[in-house]
């Protein structure tokens, strides 16, 4: 016997950065729970591999090549999702880039700064604006689940551009959770701990980093993309309709140790 509250049949999710890592972890789970899923990414090869895997879980899944830092591409992609599925019930602005974290702050160029802000902040704004426009028009509620980061609430040396976007995502989420409540749209942010993905490949390949960080994670392992499936299903489901404005840490205990 399963709990009906987590059945996502008839709902549609947009997951940016859904072709790998945490976004693919979200996508696998919501697709398995019955949702129609549209994943977005810029890399055609990654898109092709991910959609083959997702369609084996739920044949209705689809993929769009979209650079979220382009307002035009986001608007076109959201229109294509609405055309295909007729609705949008959940939006996971998850696409992100890490940027340079090797240069001291005072040596960061404008390009270092803007290349991160364009994707991680402007991209999130474009995505959420287009998604909420549709959700408000539908009048049936919805789910906004933003992938933030521990850097939003902890000092991140040499990574101020990235951390600034992740802090801004929490601020954006809080404003949305209050403003969108009247439309029964929930908004929450997820703070993942250290997760084994393409983004962390460099750091996790560096033994000194591994030796220093693993002992600071009570669960004594890196997170895996599939550790994020359950929260995606929950936030998208009818079971979480009174849960909004929250910052949800999934980090193996890292932040409290
Ligand atoms: P990942 O596997 O590298 O995923 C990043 C995703 O973003 C990819 O699907 C990538 O697809 C997409 N993307 C990048 N630039 C894009 C753009 N301009 N337009 C559309 N899609 C774009 O790394 P991840 O760790 O899963 O990252 C997912 C999110 O989690 C990010 O927001 C990241 O900041 C956050 N996060 C990660 C960790 C961690 O430890 N891994 C911790 C905290 C937060 P393409 O390459 O095809 O564009």
Coordinates of C-alpha atoms and ligand atoms in Angstrom, one line a residue:
X1 CA 0.0 0.0 0.0
X2 CA 1.4 3.5 -0.9
X3 CA 0.6 6.9 0.5
X4 CA -1.6 8.7 -2.0
X5 CA -0.4 12.1 -0.9
X6 CA 2.8 11.5 -2.8
X7 CA 1.2 10.6 -6.1
X8 CA 2.2 13.2 -8.7
X9 CA 0.1 11.9 -11.6
X10 CA -1.2 14.7 -13.7
X11 CA 1.3 17.2 -12.5
X12 CA 4.1 18.8 -14.5
X13 CA 7.5 19.8 -13.3
X14 CA 10.2 22.0 -14.9
X15 CA 13.7 21.2 -13.6
X16 CA 16.5 23.4 -14.8
X17 CA 19.8 21.7 -14.7
X18 CA 17.9 18.5 -14.7
X19 CA 20.4 16.6 -16.9
X20 CA 22.9 15.8 -14.2
X21 CA 23.6 15.8 -10.5
X22 CA 21.0 17.0 -8.0
X23 CA 18.5 18.1 -10.7
X24 CA 18.6 14.6 -12.2
X25 CA 18.1 13.3 -8.7
X26 CA 14.9 15.4 -8.4
X27 CA 13.8 14.4 -11.9
X28 CA 14.2 10.6 -11.4
X29 CA 12.0 10.7 -8.3
X30 CA 9.2 13.0 -9.5
X31 CA 9.0 11.1 -12.8
X32 CA 8.8 7.8 -10.8
X33 CA 6.0 9.3 -8.7
X34 CA 4.0 10.0 -11.9
X35 CA 4.8 13.5 -12.8
X36 CA 5.5 14.8 -16.4
X37 CA 9.0 16.2 -16.3
X38 CA 10.7 18.7 -18.5
X39 CA 14.5 18.9 -17.8
X40 CA 16.5 21.8 -19.1
X41 CA 20.3 22.1 -19.8
X42 CA 22.7 23.6 -22.2
X43 CA 24.8 20.6 -23.1
X44 CA 23.1 18.5 -25.9
X45 CA 25.1 15.3 -25.0
X46 CA 24.2 15.4 -21.3
X47 CA 20.6 16.2 -22.3
X48 CA 20.4 13.1 -24.6
X49 CA 21.8 10.8 -22.0
X50 CA 19.6 12.1 -19.2
X51 CA 16.4 12.0 -21.2
X52 CA 16.9 8.4 -22.3
X53 CA 17.2 7.4 -18.6
X54 CA 14.2 9.5 -17.5
X55 CA 11.9 8.2 -20.3
X56 CA 12.7 4.6 -19.1
X57 CA 11.2 5.7 -15.8
X58 CA 8.3 7.7 -17.3
X59 CA 7.9 8.0 -21.1
X60 CA 6.3 11.4 -20.8
X61 CA 9.6 13.1 -19.7
X62 CA 11.1 15.6 -22.2
X63 CA 14.2 17.7 -22.5
X64 CA 14.8 21.3 -23.7
X65 CA 18.2 22.8 -24.6
X66 CA 18.0 26.1 -22.8
X67 CA 20.5 28.5 -21.3
X68 CA 18.7 30.0 -18.4
X69 CA 20.8 33.1 -18.4
X70 CA 18.9 34.1 -21.6
X71 CA 15.5 35.6 -20.9
X72 CA 14.4 34.8 -24.5
X73 CA 15.4 31.1 -24.2
X74 CA 13.6 30.8 -20.9
X75 CA 10.4 32.3 -22.2
X76 CA 10.5 30.1 -25.3
X77 CA 11.2 27.0 -23.2
X78 CA 8.4 27.7 -20.7
X79 CA 6.0 28.2 -23.6
X80 CA 7.1 24.9 -25.1
X81 CA 6.4 23.1 -21.8
X82 CA 2.9 24.6 -21.6
X83 CA 2.3 23.7 -25.2
X84 CA 3.3 20.1 -24.6
X85 CA 1.8 19.4 -21.2
X86 CA -0.8 22.1 -20.9
X87 CA 0.3 23.2 -17.4
X88 CA 3.1 23.8 -14.9
X89 CA 2.7 22.6 -11.3
X90 CA 6.3 22.7 -10.0
X91 CA 9.4 24.7 -10.9
X92 CA 12.8 23.7 -9.6
X93 CA 15.3 26.5 -10.5
X94 CA 18.4 24.3 -9.9
X95 CA 20.7 25.1 -12.8
X96 CA 23.9 26.6 -11.5
X97 CA 27.6 27.2 -12.1
X98 CA 30.3 27.3 -9.4
X99 CA 32.5 30.0 -10.9
X100 CA 36.1 30.5 -10.0
X101 CA 37.0 29.8 -6.3
X102 CA 40.7 30.0 -6.7
X103 CA 41.3 33.7 -7.0
X104 CA 41.3 36.1 -4.1
X105 CA 38.2 38.3 -4.0
X106 CA 40.2 41.5 -4.8
X107 CA 41.4 39.8 -8.1
X108 CA 38.0 38.8 -9.4
X109 CA 37.2 40.3 -12.7
X110 CA 33.8 41.6 -13.8
X111 CA 33.6 38.5 -16.0
X112 CA 34.2 36.2 -13.0
X113 CA 31.3 37.9 -11.2
X114 CA 28.8 38.3 -14.0
X115 CA 29.3 34.8 -15.4
X116 CA 28.0 33.4 -12.1
X117 CA 25.3 36.0 -11.5
X118 CA 23.9 35.6 -15.0
X119 CA 23.2 31.9 -14.6
X120 CA 22.6 31.5 -10.8
X121 CA 20.6 34.7 -10.2
X122 CA 19.2 36.2 -13.4
X123 CA 18.5 32.7 -14.6
X124 CA 16.6 31.9 -11.5
X125 CA 14.6 35.1 -11.8
X126 CA 13.7 34.5 -15.5
X127 CA 12.7 30.9 -14.7
X128 CA 10.6 31.7 -11.7
X129 CA 8.9 34.7 -13.3
X130 CA 7.8 32.6 -16.3
X131 CA 6.7 29.7 -14.1
X132 CA 4.7 31.7 -11.6
X133 CA 3.0 33.6 -14.4
X134 CA 1.6 30.3 -15.6
X135 CA 0.8 29.0 -12.1
X136 CA -1.1 32.1 -11.1
X137 CA -3.1 32.0 -14.4
X138 CA -3.9 28.3 -13.8
X139 CA -5.2 29.1 -10.3
X140 CA -4.6 25.7 -8.9
X141 CA -1.5 26.3 -6.7
X142 CA 2.0 25.1 -7.3
X143 CA 5.5 24.4 -6.0
X144 CA 8.7 26.5 -6.2
X145 CA 11.7 24.7 -4.9
X146 CA 15.0 26.6 -5.3
X147 CA 18.4 24.9 -5.0
X148 CA 20.5 27.2 -2.7
X149 CA 23.7 26.2 -1.0
X150 CA 25.4 26.2 2.4
X151 CA 27.5 29.1 1.1
X152 CA 24.4 31.3 1.6
X153 CA 24.8 31.0 5.3
X154 CA 28.5 30.2 5.9
X155 CA 31.6 32.2 4.9
X156 CA 32.8 31.2 1.4
X157 CA 36.3 32.5 0.8
X158 CA 37.0 33.3 -2.9
X159 CA 33.5 32.2 -3.7
X160 CA 31.6 35.4 -3.0
X161 CA 29.9 35.5 -6.4
X162 CA 28.4 32.0 -6.0
X163 CA 27.6 32.6 -2.4
X164 CA 25.8 35.9 -3.2
X165 CA 23.6 34.2 -5.7
X166 CA 22.7 31.4 -3.2
X167 CA 21.9 33.9 -0.5
X168 CA 19.8 35.9 -2.9
X169 CA 17.9 32.8 -3.7
X170 CA 16.8 32.4 -0.1
X171 CA 15.7 36.0 0.0
X172 CA 13.8 35.6 -3.3
X173 CA 12.2 32.4 -2.0
X174 CA 11.0 34.1 1.2
X175 CA 9.4 37.0 -0.7
X176 CA 7.7 34.5 -3.1
X177 CA 6.4 32.4 -0.2
X178 CA 4.6 35.3 1.2
X179 CA 3.4 36.9 -2.0
X180 CA 2.4 33.6 -3.7
X181 CA 0.5 32.1 -0.7
X182 CA -2.7 33.6 -1.8
X183 CA -2.4 31.6 -5.0
X184 CA -1.7 28.4 -3.0
X185 CA 1.8 28.3 -4.4
X186 CA 4.5 27.2 -2.0
X187 CA 8.1 28.3 -2.1
X188 CA 11.0 26.7 -0.3
X189 CA 14.8 26.6 -0.7
X190 CA 17.0 23.5 -0.4
X191 CA 20.5 23.7 1.0
X192 CA 22.4 20.6 -0.1
X193 CA 25.5 19.7 1.7
X194 CA 28.6 18.3 -0.2
X195 CA 27.1 16.3 -3.0
X196 CA 29.0 14.1 -5.5
X197 CA 28.3 15.7 -8.9
X198 CA 30.1 17.3 -11.8
X199 CA 30.3 20.5 -9.9
X200 CA 32.3 19.0 -7.0
X201 CA 34.5 16.7 -9.1
X202 CA 37.5 18.9 -8.7
X203 CA 37.3 19.4 -5.0
X204 CA 36.5 15.7 -4.3
X205 CA 39.5 14.7 -6.4
X206 CA 41.7 16.7 -4.0
X207 CA 42.8 14.4 -1.2
X208 CA 43.5 17.2 1.3
X209 CA 39.9 18.4 0.8
X210 CA 38.5 14.9 1.3
X211 CA 40.5 14.3 4.4
X212 CA 39.4 17.6 5.9
X213 CA 35.7 17.5 5.0
X214 CA 34.5 13.9 5.4
X215 CA 35.3 13.9 9.2
X216 CA 33.0 17.0 9.4
X217 CA 30.1 15.2 8.0
X218 CA 28.4 13.1 10.7
X219 CA 27.0 10.7 8.1
X220 CA 30.7 10.2 6.9
X221 CA 29.9 10.2 3.2
X222 CA 29.2 12.6 0.3
X223 CA 25.6 13.2 -0.6
X224 CA 24.4 11.5 -3.8
X225 CA 21.9 13.0 -6.3
X226 CA 19.3 10.4 -5.3
X227 CA 19.4 11.7 -1.7
X228 CA 17.4 14.6 -3.1
X229 CA 14.6 12.6 -4.7
X230 CA 12.3 12.4 -1.7
X231 CA 12.3 16.1 -0.9
X232 CA 11.4 16.9 -4.5
X233 CA 8.4 14.5 -4.4
X234 CA 7.3 15.8 -1.0
X235 CA 7.5 19.5 -2.0
X236 CA 5.7 18.9 -5.3
X237 CA 3.0 16.7 -3.6
X238 CA -0.4 17.5 -2.1
X239 CA 1.0 16.4 1.2
X240 CA 3.1 19.6 1.6
X241 CA 0.6 22.3 0.8
X242 CA 1.1 24.1 4.2
X243 CA 4.9 23.9 4.1
X244 CA 6.2 27.2 2.7
X245 CA 9.0 29.7 3.3
X246 CA 11.4 27.1 4.6
X247 CA 15.1 26.5 4.1
X248 CA 15.6 22.8 4.1
X249 CA 19.1 21.4 4.8
X250 CA 19.9 18.0 3.4
X251 CA 23.6 17.7 4.3
X252 CA 24.3 14.5 6.3
X253 CA 24.5 16.7 9.4
X254 CA 27.4 18.9 8.1
X255 CA 25.9 22.3 9.1
X256 CA 25.2 21.4 12.7
X257 CA 28.4 19.5 13.5
Ligands
LIG1 P1 26.0 19.6 -11.9 O1 25.8 18.2 -12.0 O2 27.1 20.3 -12.5 O3 24.6 20.3 -12.3 C1 24.5 21.7 -12.8 C2 23.4 21.7 -13.8 O4 23.2 23.0 -14.2 C3 23.7 20.9 -15.0 O5 22.5 20.2 -15.4 C4 24.0 21.9 -16.1 O6 23.6 21.5 -17.4 C5 23.1 23.1 -15.6 N1 23.4 24.4 -16.1 C6 24.6 25.0 -15.9 N2 24.6 26.2 -16.5 C7 23.4 26.3 -17.1 C8 22.7 27.3 -17.9 N3 23.3 28.5 -18.2 N4 21.5 27.1 -18.4 C9 20.8 25.9 -18.1 N5 21.4 24.9 -17.3 C10 22.6 25.1 -16.9 O7 26.1 20.1 -10.3 P2 25.1 20.0 -9.1 O8 25.9 19.9 -7.9 O9 24.0 18.9 -9.3 O10 24.4 21.4 -9.1 C11 23.0 21.6 -9.1 C12 22.7 22.8 -8.2 O11 23.1 22.4 -6.8 C13 23.5 24.0 -8.5 O12 22.6 25.2 -8.4 C14 24.5 24.1 -7.4 O13 24.9 25.4 -7.1 C15 23.8 23.4 -6.2 N6 24.6 22.9 -5.1 C16 25.4 21.9 -5.3 C17 26.2 21.3 -4.2 C18 27.1 20.2 -4.4 O14 27.8 19.8 -3.4 N7 27.1 19.5 -5.5 C19 26.0 21.9 -3.0 C20 25.1 23.0 -2.8 C21 24.4 23.5 -3.9 P3 24.5 21.8 -18.7 O15 25.9 21.5 -18.3 O16 24.0 21.0 -19.7 O17 24.3 23.3 -18.9

